[in-house]
Amino acid sequence: MDHAPTGLSAKHPIPWIPPVQSGSVLSVRGAVVDVRFAEQALPPIHTALMVEWDRPDPLVLEVHSHVDAQTVRAIAMQSTAGLARSVAVRATGSQISVPVGDAVLGRLVDVLGTVRDLGPALAADTPRRGIHNPPPALDSQTSTTEIFETGIKVIDLLAPLARGGKAAMFGGAGVGKTVLVMELIHAMVEKYQGISVFAGVGERSREGHELLTDMQDSGVLARTVLVYGQMNEPPGARWRAPLTALTMAEYFRDQMHQNVLLLMDNVFRFVQAGSEVSSLLGRLPSRVGYQPTLASEVAALQERIASVAGTAVTAIQAVYVPADDFTDPAVTAISTHMDSIIMLSRTQAAEGFYPAVDPLTSSSALLDPLVVGEAHYGIAERVRETLARFKELQDIIALLGVEELGASDRLIVKRARRLQRFLSQPFAVTEAFTGTPGRSVARADTLAGCQAILEGEADDWQESSLYMVGTLEEARQKEQAAAGSASAPRGVAA
C-alpha cells in the first residue's frame, strides 16, 4: 500500500508542506475558480481543494496556477452550478488520489475514482495513488520488438502492433474507431493474459453503457477497469480522466508487476478539454484555436505510457480527426508519439470495406525485415505496391475503362480488387447487426492468403468470394459453393 501523503510512491517523495487553512471562493468562470487564501501559505500546484458548500455532492478543485500572493486559480472536476463567492474552500495539501489495485477490477469509476456502476462502495483501506506521476526514468524503460497479434488481417499485415508499444487509430466521424477498439478488446480476451484499463474520454453515455454491457456479457469485465470522463461532464473531468486511468495502469505495472493493456477512446477529447480549459484561463489560442500548451500536454500524457523491465504497458488509442483533416495540429501532435499509426479512410468505409483501414497511409515502426521477418516484409510491400498502382490507375479506369489498360495493368487491377476484399473482415462486435459471425485470423494465415492472391491463385474467382471472410480457405469454400450453385440445373417453373 502506498503511504506517501501526496499519493506518490516513496520513490518520488515531495518536500513537506505546511498545513493550509481554509480559503474562500473569489470568482467563478465556468470550470475555472479563483480561491483566496488571505495571509496564509498558498497550496502547491496540482494539489486538491475541497469546496465546503451545502450541496450533497462534493466539489473538488485542482490548483492550476498561483495568480498572486493570496490567490490560486483552480480547475473544477464537477459542475460549478450554484457555486457562489465567499464559499469556504479547504486545501487538502495533497494531489487528487484515486483507488488502485485489485479492488478496482471489474468496476466503473469517474475521474476521482468514485464508483459509478451502482455497485458496492470500495473498502476504506483500498490503496490510493496521486494522479500526477513522473514517467519512468529512461534507463529503466524497455523497448520490445515482440509482435502483438490482433487477429485483424489488415493491421497484422501492414501496421503490426508491438507488445509494450503505442498504437493510434485516426479517423473522422463515423468510420469505425470505437468499433475497432471494441473488436480489439474482444479479440484479445483469449490471447492477452493481463489487466485491461479502458479510459472513455468524452464518451457518449450510450457508448459507455454499451461497452459495460458487452464486457459483462463476454466475461472480460473481471480483469478490466473502466474510467469515464463523459461528454456531459465539465472539461476538467475530461482533461484528467486519462491521468486517472494511467495511474491505475502504472500501479498494476510497478507494484503488482502485471502486463497492462491500456485503451483510450478518444484522445482528441482530451486535447479538446484542454483547449476549453485554456480558453477559460484566458490564454491566447495557438494554431487553429488550440491551446498554446498542446504539444507539452500531449507529451506529458504519452510519455507516462511506458514499459519497464519485465512488465509491458501496451496502449491502443482512438483519435478523432476533425473534418477528416489529417494535418490538424492535434492529430500531428499525437501521431509523433506512436509506434503504429492506423489511418481509417472514409473512402474505404463508403465502398463497404470494413475495417476501413487505409493500407497506403497506415504504418508501423515494426514493419521491418529485422522484426517481422523477410517473408512478412516482402508480402506487405508487394500488397502496398499493388494497391498503390491500382490507386494510380483509377482515374484512367474512370475515364476510359479497364479494357484500355495494358495486360500487366489489368492483372494488377484484378489482384488489387481481390486484395481489397480479402483484407475486409467481419467483426464479432457487429455480429448482432450484420448477422455474420466475427473472424479472428492468425498472422500466418493472413500472409499465406495475400501471397496466394499476389501469385494469381484467385484470379479466376469471383470477387465476392473474398469479401468479408477470414482465411483464404474460407474464401475457397465460398467460391466452390458459388460455382456449384451456378452449375446446378434450374428447376422448371410451374
Tab-separated table of C-alpha atoms in Angstrom:
chain	number	residue	atom	x	y	z
A	1	MET	CA	0.000	0.000	0.000
A	2	ASP	CA	1.187	3.458	-0.835
A	3	HIS	CA	1.585	5.611	2.317
A	4	ALA	CA	3.007	8.762	0.714
A	5	PRO	CA	0.753	11.705	1.737
A	6	THR	CA	0.572	13.005	-1.806
A	7	GLY	CA	-0.454	9.690	-3.317
A	8	LEU	CA	3.017	9.305	-4.840
A	9	SER	CA	5.206	6.285	-4.171
A	10	ALA	CA	8.006	6.600	-1.672
A	11	LYS	CA	10.399	6.601	-4.603
A	12	HIS	CA	9.207	10.083	-5.575
A	13	PRO	CA	8.663	11.973	-2.295
A	14	ILE	CA	7.951	15.685	-2.301
A	15	PRO	CA	9.010	18.217	0.364
A	16	TRP	CA	6.836	18.540	3.466
A	17	ILE	CA	4.174	21.206	3.048
A	18	PRO	CA	2.916	23.292	5.970
A	19	PRO	CA	-0.788	22.787	6.714
A	20	VAL	CA	-3.009	25.218	4.854
A	21	GLN	CA	-6.121	26.737	6.373
A	22	SER	CA	-9.400	27.391	4.611
A	23	GLY	CA	-9.812	29.913	1.836
A	24	SER	CA	-12.865	31.313	0.082
A	25	VAL	CA	-14.169	31.453	-3.472
A	26	LEU	CA	-13.214	34.737	-5.154
A	27	SER	CA	-14.685	34.238	-8.636
A	28	VAL	CA	-16.222	31.517	-10.813
A	29	ARG	CA	-15.860	31.318	-14.606
A	30	GLY	CA	-17.377	28.025	-15.656
A	31	ALA	CA	-14.894	25.307	-14.674
A	32	VAL	CA	-12.259	27.847	-13.538
A	33	VAL	CA	-12.496	29.004	-9.921
A	34	ASP	CA	-10.282	31.582	-8.208
A	35	VAL	CA	-9.779	30.952	-4.471
A	36	ARG	CA	-8.342	33.440	-1.977
A	37	PHE	CA	-6.170	32.358	0.956
A	38	ALA	CA	-5.692	35.538	2.988
A	39	GLU	CA	-2.408	35.748	4.893
A	40	GLN	CA	-1.720	32.032	4.512
A	41	ALA	CA	0.628	29.802	2.553
A	42	LEU	CA	-0.789	29.017	-0.880
A	43	PRO	CA	-1.471	25.348	-1.694
A	44	PRO	CA	1.021	23.922	-4.221
A	45	ILE	CA	0.245	23.403	-7.911
A	46	HIS	CA	-1.671	20.171	-8.727
A	47	THR	CA	-2.992	19.757	-5.177
A	48	ALA	CA	-6.690	19.294	-4.454
A	49	LEU	CA	-9.103	21.726	-2.842
A	50	MET	CA	-12.483	20.735	-1.327
A	51	VAL	CA	-15.356	23.195	-1.611
A	52	GLU	CA	-17.360	23.135	1.628
A	53	TRP	CA	-20.773	24.039	0.224
A	54	ASP	CA	-24.301	22.952	1.090
A	55	ARG	CA	-24.782	20.580	-1.853
A	56	PRO	CA	-24.908	16.792	-1.277
A	57	ASP	CA	-22.314	16.124	-3.998
A	58	PRO	CA	-18.712	17.107	-3.203
A	59	LEU	CA	-16.931	19.627	-5.432
A	60	VAL	CA	-13.219	19.045	-5.920
A	61	LEU	CA	-10.886	21.656	-7.441
A	62	GLU	CA	-7.295	21.196	-8.619
A	63	VAL	CA	-4.824	24.062	-8.253
A	64	HIS	CA	-3.620	25.112	-11.685
A	65	SER	CA	-1.632	28.286	-11.005
A	66	HIS	CA	-0.835	30.968	-8.442
A	67	VAL	CA	-2.356	34.278	-9.559
A	68	ASP	CA	-0.793	36.433	-6.835
A	69	ALA	CA	0.458	36.121	-3.259
A	70	GLN	CA	-3.026	35.325	-1.920
A	71	THR	CA	-4.945	33.802	-4.849
A	72	VAL	CA	-4.851	30.465	-6.666
A	73	ARG	CA	-6.636	29.562	-9.901
A	74	ALA	CA	-8.167	26.093	-9.861
A	75	ILE	CA	-9.981	23.760	-12.274
A	76	ALA	CA	-13.248	22.158	-11.119
A	77	MET	CA	-13.722	18.406	-11.572
A	78	GLN	CA	-17.519	18.635	-11.281
A	79	SER	CA	-20.161	21.166	-12.279
A	80	THR	CA	-19.869	24.534	-10.524
A	81	ALA	CA	-23.578	25.380	-10.962
A	82	GLY	CA	-24.759	27.080	-7.780
A	83	LEU	CA	-21.273	27.939	-6.511
A	84	ALA	CA	-21.187	31.479	-5.091
A	85	ARG	CA	-18.486	33.861	-3.930
A	86	SER	CA	-17.164	33.583	-0.360
A	87	VAL	CA	-17.987	29.886	-0.050
A	88	ALA	CA	-15.373	28.191	2.142
A	89	VAL	CA	-12.688	26.086	0.454
A	90	ARG	CA	-10.392	23.669	2.289
A	91	ALA	CA	-6.908	22.859	0.985
A	92	THR	CA	-6.059	19.158	1.319
A	93	GLY	CA	-2.312	19.606	0.797
A	94	SER	CA	-2.156	16.567	-1.472
A	95	GLN	CA	-2.932	15.614	-5.065
A	96	ILE	CA	-6.213	14.174	-6.246
A	97	SER	CA	-5.741	10.489	-5.418
A	98	VAL	CA	-7.673	7.567	-6.853
A	99	PRO	CA	-8.127	3.958	-5.703
A	100	VAL	CA	-5.782	1.427	-7.323
A	101	GLY	CA	-5.135	-2.302	-7.246
A	102	ASP	CA	-7.367	-5.363	-7.406
A	103	ALA	CA	-10.274	-3.544	-5.745
A	104	VAL	CA	-10.990	-1.502	-8.895
A	105	LEU	CA	-11.016	-4.502	-11.263
A	106	GLY	CA	-14.471	-5.028	-12.713
A	107	ARG	CA	-15.611	-1.549	-11.672
A	108	LEU	CA	-16.589	1.630	-13.499
A	109	VAL	CA	-15.215	4.793	-11.898
A	110	ASP	CA	-15.090	8.509	-12.650
A	111	VAL	CA	-12.121	10.876	-12.736
A	112	LEU	CA	-11.931	10.980	-8.903
A	113	GLY	CA	-12.131	7.204	-8.569
A	114	THR	CA	-15.722	7.274	-7.308
A	115	VAL	CA	-17.614	4.096	-8.215
A	116	ARG	CA	-20.352	4.819	-10.784
A	117	ASP	CA	-21.643	1.317	-11.624
A	118	LEU	CA	-24.304	1.229	-8.856
A	119	GLY	CA	-22.281	-1.490	-7.123
A	120	PRO	CA	-20.987	-1.523	-3.527
A	121	ALA	CA	-18.549	1.168	-2.429
A	122	LEU	CA	-14.843	0.342	-2.301
A	123	ALA	CA	-13.350	-0.698	1.027
A	124	ALA	CA	-11.946	2.087	3.173
A	125	ASP	CA	-8.476	0.502	3.184
A	126	THR	CA	-8.202	0.425	-0.644
A	127	PRO	CA	-4.763	1.812	-1.606
A	128	ARG	CA	-4.807	5.195	-3.326
A	129	ARG	CA	-2.320	6.967	-5.549
A	130	GLY	CA	-1.961	10.552	-6.814
A	131	ILE	CA	-2.791	11.123	-10.482
A	132	HIS	CA	0.326	13.199	-11.250
A	133	ASN	CA	3.372	10.933	-11.512
A	134	PRO	CA	6.592	11.325	-13.492
A	135	PRO	CA	7.288	8.871	-16.313
A	136	PRO	CA	9.759	6.058	-15.543
A	137	ALA	CA	13.412	7.018	-15.829
A	138	LEU	CA	14.794	6.495	-19.315
A	139	ASP	CA	17.332	3.892	-18.163
A	140	SER	CA	14.549	1.771	-16.612
A	141	GLN	CA	12.303	1.775	-19.703
A	142	THR	CA	12.400	-1.134	-22.111
A	143	SER	CA	11.554	-1.354	-25.781
A	144	THR	CA	10.298	-4.514	-27.417
A	145	THR	CA	10.011	-5.929	-30.890
A	146	GLU	CA	7.530	-8.642	-29.921
A	147	ILE	CA	4.508	-8.585	-32.249
A	148	PHE	CA	1.129	-8.106	-30.604
A	149	GLU	CA	-1.179	-10.145	-32.825
A	150	THR	CA	-4.715	-8.757	-33.064
A	151	GLY	CA	-6.374	-11.258	-35.404
A	152	ILE	CA	-7.331	-8.357	-37.703
A	153	LYS	CA	-5.758	-9.062	-41.094
A	154	VAL	CA	-5.050	-5.572	-42.399
A	155	ILE	CA	-3.493	-4.451	-39.087
A	156	ASP	CA	-1.334	-7.539	-38.569
A	157	LEU	CA	-0.130	-7.344	-42.188
A	158	LEU	CA	0.535	-3.631	-42.770
A	159	ALA	CA	0.657	-1.933	-39.350
A	160	PRO	CA	1.654	-4.586	-36.780
A	161	LEU	CA	1.376	-3.582	-33.140
A	162	ALA	CA	4.146	-4.000	-30.581
A	163	ARG	CA	3.637	-5.573	-27.171
A	164	GLY	CA	4.537	-2.723	-24.888
A	165	GLY	CA	4.179	-0.146	-27.680
A	166	LYS	CA	1.758	2.653	-28.511
A	167	ALA	CA	-0.698	2.485	-31.401
A	168	ALA	CA	-3.294	5.018	-32.505
A	169	MET	CA	-6.285	4.758	-34.814
A	170	PHE	CA	-7.015	8.039	-36.564
A	171	GLY	CA	-10.317	8.663	-38.304
A	172	GLY	CA	-13.132	11.123	-38.822
A	173	ALA	CA	-16.667	10.777	-37.509
A	174	GLY	CA	-18.430	7.515	-38.265
A	175	VAL	CA	-15.615	5.498	-39.873
A	176	GLY	CA	-15.396	2.865	-37.125
A	177	LYS	CA	-12.845	3.894	-34.456
A	178	THR	CA	-14.904	2.763	-31.462
A	179	VAL	CA	-15.975	-0.463	-33.206
A	180	LEU	CA	-12.314	-1.241	-33.916
A	181	VAL	CA	-11.343	-0.591	-30.277
A	182	MET	CA	-14.168	-2.836	-29.062
A	183	GLU	CA	-13.142	-5.568	-31.524
A	184	LEU	CA	-9.552	-5.375	-30.280
A	185	ILE	CA	-10.816	-5.822	-26.706
A	186	HIS	CA	-12.921	-8.776	-27.821
A	187	ALA	CA	-10.135	-10.345	-29.913
A	188	MET	CA	-7.606	-10.166	-27.097
A	189	VAL	CA	-9.690	-11.833	-24.371
A	190	GLU	CA	-8.163	-15.249	-25.062
A	191	LYS	CA	-4.726	-14.159	-26.350
A	192	TYR	CA	-3.891	-11.495	-23.796
A	193	GLN	CA	-3.267	-12.553	-20.202
A	194	GLY	CA	-3.132	-9.314	-18.249
A	195	ILE	CA	-5.100	-6.369	-16.976
A	196	SER	CA	-7.084	-4.041	-19.227
A	197	VAL	CA	-7.684	-0.390	-18.345
A	198	PHE	CA	-10.173	1.456	-20.527
A	199	ALA	CA	-10.321	5.270	-20.484
A	200	GLY	CA	-13.505	6.706	-22.003
A	201	VAL	CA	-12.639	10.364	-22.581
A	202	GLY	CA	-15.544	12.494	-23.797
A	203	GLU	CA	-17.601	9.360	-24.476
A	204	ARG	CA	-21.340	9.471	-25.097
A	205	SER	CA	-23.386	7.867	-22.316
A	206	ARG	CA	-24.761	5.347	-24.845
A	207	GLU	CA	-21.239	4.215	-25.829
A	208	GLY	CA	-20.215	3.801	-22.203
A	209	HIS	CA	-23.312	1.752	-21.395
A	210	GLU	CA	-22.825	-0.469	-24.473
A	211	LEU	CA	-19.191	-1.147	-23.597
A	212	LEU	CA	-20.046	-2.003	-19.986
A	213	THR	CA	-22.813	-4.395	-21.113
A	214	ASP	CA	-20.591	-6.032	-23.770
A	215	MET	CA	-17.804	-6.596	-21.251
A	216	GLN	CA	-20.212	-8.122	-18.737
A	217	ASP	CA	-21.620	-10.469	-21.397
A	218	SER	CA	-18.199	-11.573	-22.683
A	219	GLY	CA	-16.755	-12.170	-19.211
A	220	VAL	CA	-13.874	-9.689	-19.653
A	221	LEU	CA	-15.029	-7.228	-17.010
A	222	ALA	CA	-13.456	-9.096	-14.085
A	223	ARG	CA	-9.956	-8.148	-15.345
A	224	THR	CA	-10.826	-4.665	-16.602
A	225	VAL	CA	-11.121	-1.197	-15.097
A	226	LEU	CA	-13.381	1.336	-16.810
A	227	VAL	CA	-12.598	5.020	-16.228
A	228	TYR	CA	-15.007	7.550	-17.694
A	229	GLY	CA	-14.937	11.309	-18.126
A	230	GLN	CA	-18.106	11.616	-20.160
A	231	MET	CA	-19.125	14.173	-22.756
A	232	ASN	CA	-21.663	15.789	-20.416
A	233	GLU	CA	-19.079	16.374	-17.683
A	234	PRO	CA	-17.072	19.601	-17.222
A	235	PRO	CA	-13.809	19.971	-19.178
A	236	GLY	CA	-11.748	19.424	-16.016
A	237	ALA	CA	-13.090	15.875	-15.636
A	238	ARG	CA	-12.432	15.035	-19.303
A	239	TRP	CA	-8.965	16.584	-19.076
A	240	ARG	CA	-7.912	14.486	-16.068
A	241	ALA	CA	-9.692	11.188	-16.845
A	242	PRO	CA	-6.714	9.818	-18.889
A	243	LEU	CA	-4.413	10.570	-15.920
A	244	THR	CA	-6.706	8.586	-13.609
A	245	ALA	CA	-6.615	5.604	-15.990
A	246	LEU	CA	-2.826	5.905	-16.358
A	247	THR	CA	-2.360	5.999	-12.589
A	248	MET	CA	-4.255	2.725	-12.212
A	249	ALA	CA	-2.252	1.153	-15.074
A	250	GLU	CA	1.034	2.332	-13.509
A	251	TYR	CA	0.141	0.733	-10.187
A	252	PHE	CA	-0.502	-2.645	-11.854
A	253	ARG	CA	2.808	-2.236	-13.715
A	254	ASP	CA	5.010	-1.031	-10.844
A	255	GLN	CA	3.572	-2.571	-7.667
A	256	MET	CA	1.860	-5.729	-8.987
A	257	HIS	CA	4.203	-6.394	-11.975
A	258	GLN	CA	1.357	-7.275	-14.324
A	259	ASN	CA	1.130	-6.554	-18.043
A	260	VAL	CA	-1.447	-3.889	-18.848
A	261	LEU	CA	-3.473	-3.217	-21.978
A	262	LEU	CA	-4.397	0.479	-21.920
A	263	LEU	CA	-7.214	1.553	-24.240
A	264	MET	CA	-8.259	5.165	-24.753
A	265	ASP	CA	-11.269	6.390	-26.660
A	266	ASN	CA	-10.936	9.242	-27.547
A	267	VAL	CA	-7.622	11.062	-27.083
A	268	PHE	CA	-8.795	14.013	-29.188
A	269	ARG	CA	-11.419	14.731	-26.486
A	270	PHE	CA	-8.553	15.056	-24.002
A	271	VAL	CA	-6.989	17.712	-26.254
A	272	GLN	CA	-10.382	19.360	-26.718
A	273	ALA	CA	-10.956	19.530	-22.950
A	274	GLY	CA	-7.517	21.117	-22.530
A	275	SER	CA	-8.470	23.677	-25.168
A	276	GLU	CA	-11.669	24.532	-23.287
A	277	VAL	CA	-9.743	24.919	-20.019
A	278	SER	CA	-7.134	27.060	-21.775
A	279	SER	CA	-9.830	29.418	-23.095
A	280	LEU	CA	-11.410	29.734	-19.649
A	281	LEU	CA	-7.956	30.543	-18.237
A	282	GLY	CA	-7.736	33.439	-20.707
A	283	ARG	CA	-4.767	32.193	-22.714
A	284	LEU	CA	-4.307	33.350	-26.275
A	285	PRO	CA	-5.078	30.457	-28.652
A	286	SER	CA	-2.412	28.962	-30.877
A	287	ARG	CA	-2.792	27.371	-34.363
A	288	VAL	CA	-6.362	26.521	-35.391
A	289	GLY	CA	-7.589	27.737	-31.992
A	290	TYR	CA	-5.792	25.077	-29.933
A	291	GLN	CA	-4.174	25.797	-26.588
A	292	PRO	CA	-0.561	27.067	-26.750
A	293	THR	CA	0.465	24.160	-24.482
A	294	LEU	CA	-0.873	21.468	-26.870
A	295	ALA	CA	2.453	19.709	-27.511
A	296	SER	CA	3.529	19.652	-23.854
A	297	GLU	CA	0.124	18.385	-22.636
A	298	VAL	CA	0.092	15.525	-25.152
A	299	ALA	CA	3.745	14.700	-24.349
A	300	ALA	CA	3.085	14.669	-20.594
A	301	LEU	CA	0.324	12.113	-21.144
A	302	GLN	CA	2.060	9.925	-23.739
A	303	GLU	CA	5.485	9.792	-22.046
A	304	ARG	CA	3.914	8.177	-18.974
A	305	ILE	CA	2.758	5.254	-21.150
A	306	ALA	CA	5.953	3.229	-20.889
A	307	SER	CA	7.094	-0.333	-20.232
A	308	VAL	CA	9.680	-1.226	-17.622
A	309	ALA	CA	11.808	-4.359	-17.266
A	310	GLY	CA	9.591	-7.426	-17.248
A	311	THR	CA	6.278	-5.555	-17.437
A	312	ALA	CA	4.666	-4.143	-20.573
A	313	VAL	CA	2.043	-1.428	-20.970
A	314	THR	CA	0.503	-1.713	-24.429
A	315	ALA	CA	-1.546	1.325	-25.414
A	316	ILE	CA	-4.170	1.411	-28.155
A	317	GLN	CA	-5.778	4.799	-28.664
A	318	ALA	CA	-8.585	6.089	-30.855
A	319	VAL	CA	-8.153	9.631	-32.162
A	320	TYR	CA	-10.928	11.645	-33.784
A	321	VAL	CA	-9.753	13.605	-36.827
A	322	PRO	CA	-11.738	16.855	-37.129
A	323	ALA	CA	-13.225	17.355	-40.610
A	324	ASP	CA	-11.049	14.449	-41.876
A	325	ASP	CA	-8.054	16.822	-41.811
A	326	PHE	CA	-5.036	14.651	-41.001
A	327	THR	CA	-2.818	17.766	-40.905
A	328	ASP	CA	-4.715	19.087	-37.863
A	329	PRO	CA	-2.251	20.159	-35.105
A	330	ALA	CA	-3.825	17.816	-32.524
A	331	VAL	CA	-3.522	14.831	-34.871
A	332	THR	CA	0.130	15.569	-35.709
A	333	ALA	CA	0.992	16.173	-32.033
A	334	ILE	CA	-0.418	12.763	-31.048
A	335	SER	CA	0.981	10.830	-34.017
A	336	THR	CA	4.602	11.767	-33.206
A	337	HIS	CA	4.457	9.589	-30.071
A	338	MET	CA	3.128	6.432	-31.767
A	339	ASP	CA	4.875	3.228	-32.840
A	340	SER	CA	1.969	2.154	-35.082
A	341	ILE	CA	-0.389	4.503	-36.922
A	342	ILE	CA	-3.663	3.101	-38.267
A	343	MET	CA	-5.452	5.527	-40.572
A	344	LEU	CA	-9.173	4.980	-41.116
A	345	SER	CA	-10.445	6.116	-44.513
A	346	ARG	CA	-13.910	7.443	-45.286
A	347	THR	CA	-13.444	6.264	-48.898
A	348	GLN	CA	-12.855	2.693	-47.702
A	349	ALA	CA	-15.928	2.897	-45.471
A	350	ALA	CA	-18.062	4.319	-48.310
A	351	GLU	CA	-17.076	1.371	-50.522
A	352	GLY	CA	-18.043	-1.097	-47.796
A	353	PHE	CA	-14.530	-2.273	-46.877
A	354	TYR	CA	-14.530	-2.797	-43.103
A	355	PRO	CA	-12.394	-2.329	-41.113
A	356	ALA	CA	-11.931	0.895	-43.101
A	357	VAL	CA	-8.133	0.945	-42.649
A	358	ASP	CA	-6.252	2.797	-45.376
A	359	PRO	CA	-3.485	0.354	-46.384
A	360	LEU	CA	-1.345	3.044	-48.028
A	361	THR	CA	-1.172	5.601	-45.201
A	362	SER	CA	-1.132	3.230	-42.201
A	363	SER	CA	2.360	2.461	-40.940
A	364	SER	CA	4.311	0.813	-38.162
A	365	ALA	CA	7.855	1.007	-36.870
A	366	LEU	CA	7.732	-2.796	-36.563
A	367	LEU	CA	7.220	-3.380	-40.293
A	368	ASP	CA	10.902	-4.092	-40.743
A	369	PRO	CA	12.509	-7.308	-42.034
A	370	LEU	CA	14.628	-7.497	-38.868
A	371	VAL	CA	11.452	-7.576	-36.750
A	372	VAL	CA	8.702	-9.295	-38.735
A	373	GLY	CA	10.992	-11.311	-40.998
A	374	GLU	CA	11.825	-11.118	-44.692
A	375	ALA	CA	8.737	-13.079	-45.766
A	376	HIS	CA	6.222	-10.834	-43.958
A	377	TYR	CA	8.008	-7.672	-45.064
A	378	GLY	CA	8.145	-8.797	-48.709
A	379	ILE	CA	4.444	-9.712	-48.847
A	380	ALA	CA	3.423	-6.429	-47.156
A	381	GLU	CA	5.497	-4.401	-49.630
A	382	ARG	CA	4.029	-6.263	-52.624
A	383	VAL	CA	0.499	-5.710	-51.293
A	384	ARG	CA	1.215	-1.989	-50.870
A	385	GLU	CA	2.760	-1.702	-54.354
A	386	THR	CA	-0.223	-3.463	-55.950
A	387	LEU	CA	-2.774	-1.293	-54.137
A	388	ALA	CA	-0.774	1.897	-54.856
A	389	ARG	CA	-0.618	1.090	-58.586
A	390	PHE	CA	-4.371	0.384	-58.577
A	391	LYS	CA	-4.966	3.790	-56.988
A	392	GLU	CA	-2.866	5.472	-59.713
A	393	LEU	CA	-4.887	3.714	-62.425
A	394	GLN	CA	-8.308	4.577	-61.009
A	395	ASP	CA	-8.589	7.897	-62.873
A	396	ILE	CA	-7.792	6.195	-66.185
A	397	ILE	CA	-10.297	3.446	-65.415
A	398	ALA	CA	-12.977	6.017	-64.599
A	399	LEU	CA	-12.396	7.829	-67.915
A	400	LEU	CA	-11.634	5.018	-70.378
A	401	GLY	CA	-12.495	1.734	-68.665
A	402	VAL	CA	-10.354	-1.248	-67.666
A	403	GLU	CA	-10.237	-2.531	-71.258
A	404	GLU	CA	-7.959	0.338	-72.318
A	405	LEU	CA	-5.224	-0.719	-69.873
A	406	GLY	CA	-2.290	-2.895	-70.834
A	407	ALA	CA	-2.281	-6.599	-69.947
A	408	SER	CA	0.045	-6.156	-66.939
A	409	ASP	CA	-2.014	-3.274	-65.531
A	410	ARG	CA	-5.250	-5.244	-65.993
A	411	LEU	CA	-3.697	-8.065	-63.979
A	412	ILE	CA	-2.674	-5.609	-61.212
A	413	VAL	CA	-6.219	-4.204	-61.080
A	414	LYS	CA	-7.701	-7.706	-60.863
A	415	ARG	CA	-5.416	-8.702	-57.988
A	416	ALA	CA	-5.696	-5.358	-56.160
A	417	ARG	CA	-9.502	-5.603	-56.127
A	418	ARG	CA	-9.250	-9.114	-54.692
A	419	LEU	CA	-6.726	-7.982	-52.073
A	420	GLN	CA	-9.038	-5.133	-51.025
A	421	ARG	CA	-11.854	-7.601	-50.469
A	422	PHE	CA	-9.668	-10.173	-48.723
A	423	LEU	CA	-8.451	-7.525	-46.246
A	424	SER	CA	-12.052	-6.872	-45.188
A	425	GLN	CA	-13.220	-8.884	-42.212
A	426	PRO	CA	-16.442	-9.466	-40.210
A	427	PHE	CA	-16.248	-8.404	-36.558
A	428	ALA	CA	-17.643	-10.191	-33.534
A	429	VAL	CA	-18.936	-6.904	-32.075
A	430	THR	CA	-21.031	-6.212	-35.205
A	431	GLU	CA	-22.496	-9.708	-35.456
A	432	ALA	CA	-25.799	-8.530	-33.950
A	433	PHE	CA	-26.195	-6.001	-36.787
A	434	THR	CA	-24.786	-7.920	-39.756
A	435	GLY	CA	-25.708	-11.497	-38.876
A	436	THR	CA	-22.205	-12.604	-39.895
A	437	PRO	CA	-20.077	-14.265	-37.176
A	438	GLY	CA	-16.794	-12.486	-36.462
A	439	ARG	CA	-13.470	-13.846	-37.651
A	440	SER	CA	-10.059	-13.727	-35.983
A	441	VAL	CA	-7.241	-14.644	-38.373
A	442	ALA	CA	-3.731	-15.746	-37.413
A	443	ARG	CA	-0.902	-13.721	-38.948
A	444	ALA	CA	0.429	-16.794	-40.799
A	445	ASP	CA	-2.971	-17.322	-42.460
A	446	THR	CA	-3.133	-13.643	-43.455
A	447	LEU	CA	0.317	-13.826	-45.073
A	448	ALA	CA	-0.494	-17.102	-46.871
A	449	GLY	CA	-3.761	-15.657	-48.229
A	450	CYS	CA	-2.159	-12.454	-49.517
A	451	GLN	CA	0.717	-14.348	-51.120
A	452	ALA	CA	-1.697	-16.685	-52.902
A	453	ILE	CA	-3.697	-13.734	-54.289
A	454	LEU	CA	-0.498	-11.960	-55.423
A	455	GLU	CA	0.612	-15.125	-57.205
A	456	GLY	CA	-2.668	-15.373	-59.093
A	457	GLU	CA	-4.374	-18.238	-57.288
A	458	ALA	CA	-7.628	-16.289	-57.001
A	459	ASP	CA	-7.528	-14.608	-60.438
A	460	ASP	CA	-10.483	-16.638	-61.709
A	461	TRP	CA	-12.515	-16.418	-58.533
A	462	GLN	CA	-15.495	-14.131	-58.111
A	463	GLU	CA	-14.549	-11.019	-56.136
A	464	SER	CA	-17.490	-11.576	-53.790
A	465	SER	CA	-15.953	-14.882	-52.651
A	466	LEU	CA	-13.112	-12.948	-50.969
A	467	TYR	CA	-15.314	-10.288	-49.348
A	468	MET	CA	-15.895	-10.445	-45.570
A	469	VAL	CA	-14.180	-13.777	-44.963
A	470	GLY	CA	-11.464	-14.947	-42.586
A	471	THR	CA	-8.842	-17.170	-44.191
A	472	LEU	CA	-8.306	-17.864	-47.891
A	473	GLU	CA	-9.571	-21.421	-47.313
A	474	GLU	CA	-12.925	-19.979	-46.280
A	475	ALA	CA	-12.953	-17.879	-49.470
A	476	ARG	CA	-12.145	-21.019	-51.495
A	477	GLN	CA	-15.117	-22.849	-49.967
A	478	LYS	CA	-17.332	-19.853	-50.708
A	479	GLU	CA	-16.127	-19.854	-54.331
A	480	GLN	CA	-16.735	-23.597	-54.717
A	481	ALA	CA	-20.232	-23.243	-53.266
A	482	ALA	CA	-20.994	-20.375	-55.658
A	483	ALA	CA	-19.637	-22.355	-58.623
A	484	GLY	CA	-21.671	-25.390	-57.617
A	485	SER	CA	-24.915	-23.462	-57.368
A	486	ALA	CA	-24.242	-21.788	-60.736
A	487	SER	CA	-23.698	-25.125	-62.495
A	488	ALA	CA	-26.712	-26.855	-60.892
A	489	PRO	CA	-29.710	-27.254	-63.276
A	490	ARG	CA	-32.516	-24.820	-62.682
A	491	GLY	CA	-35.934	-26.158	-61.750
A	492	VAL	CA	-38.829	-25.811	-64.176
A	493	ALA	CA	-41.324	-23.190	-63.084
A	494	ALA	CA	-44.829	-24.474	-62.515
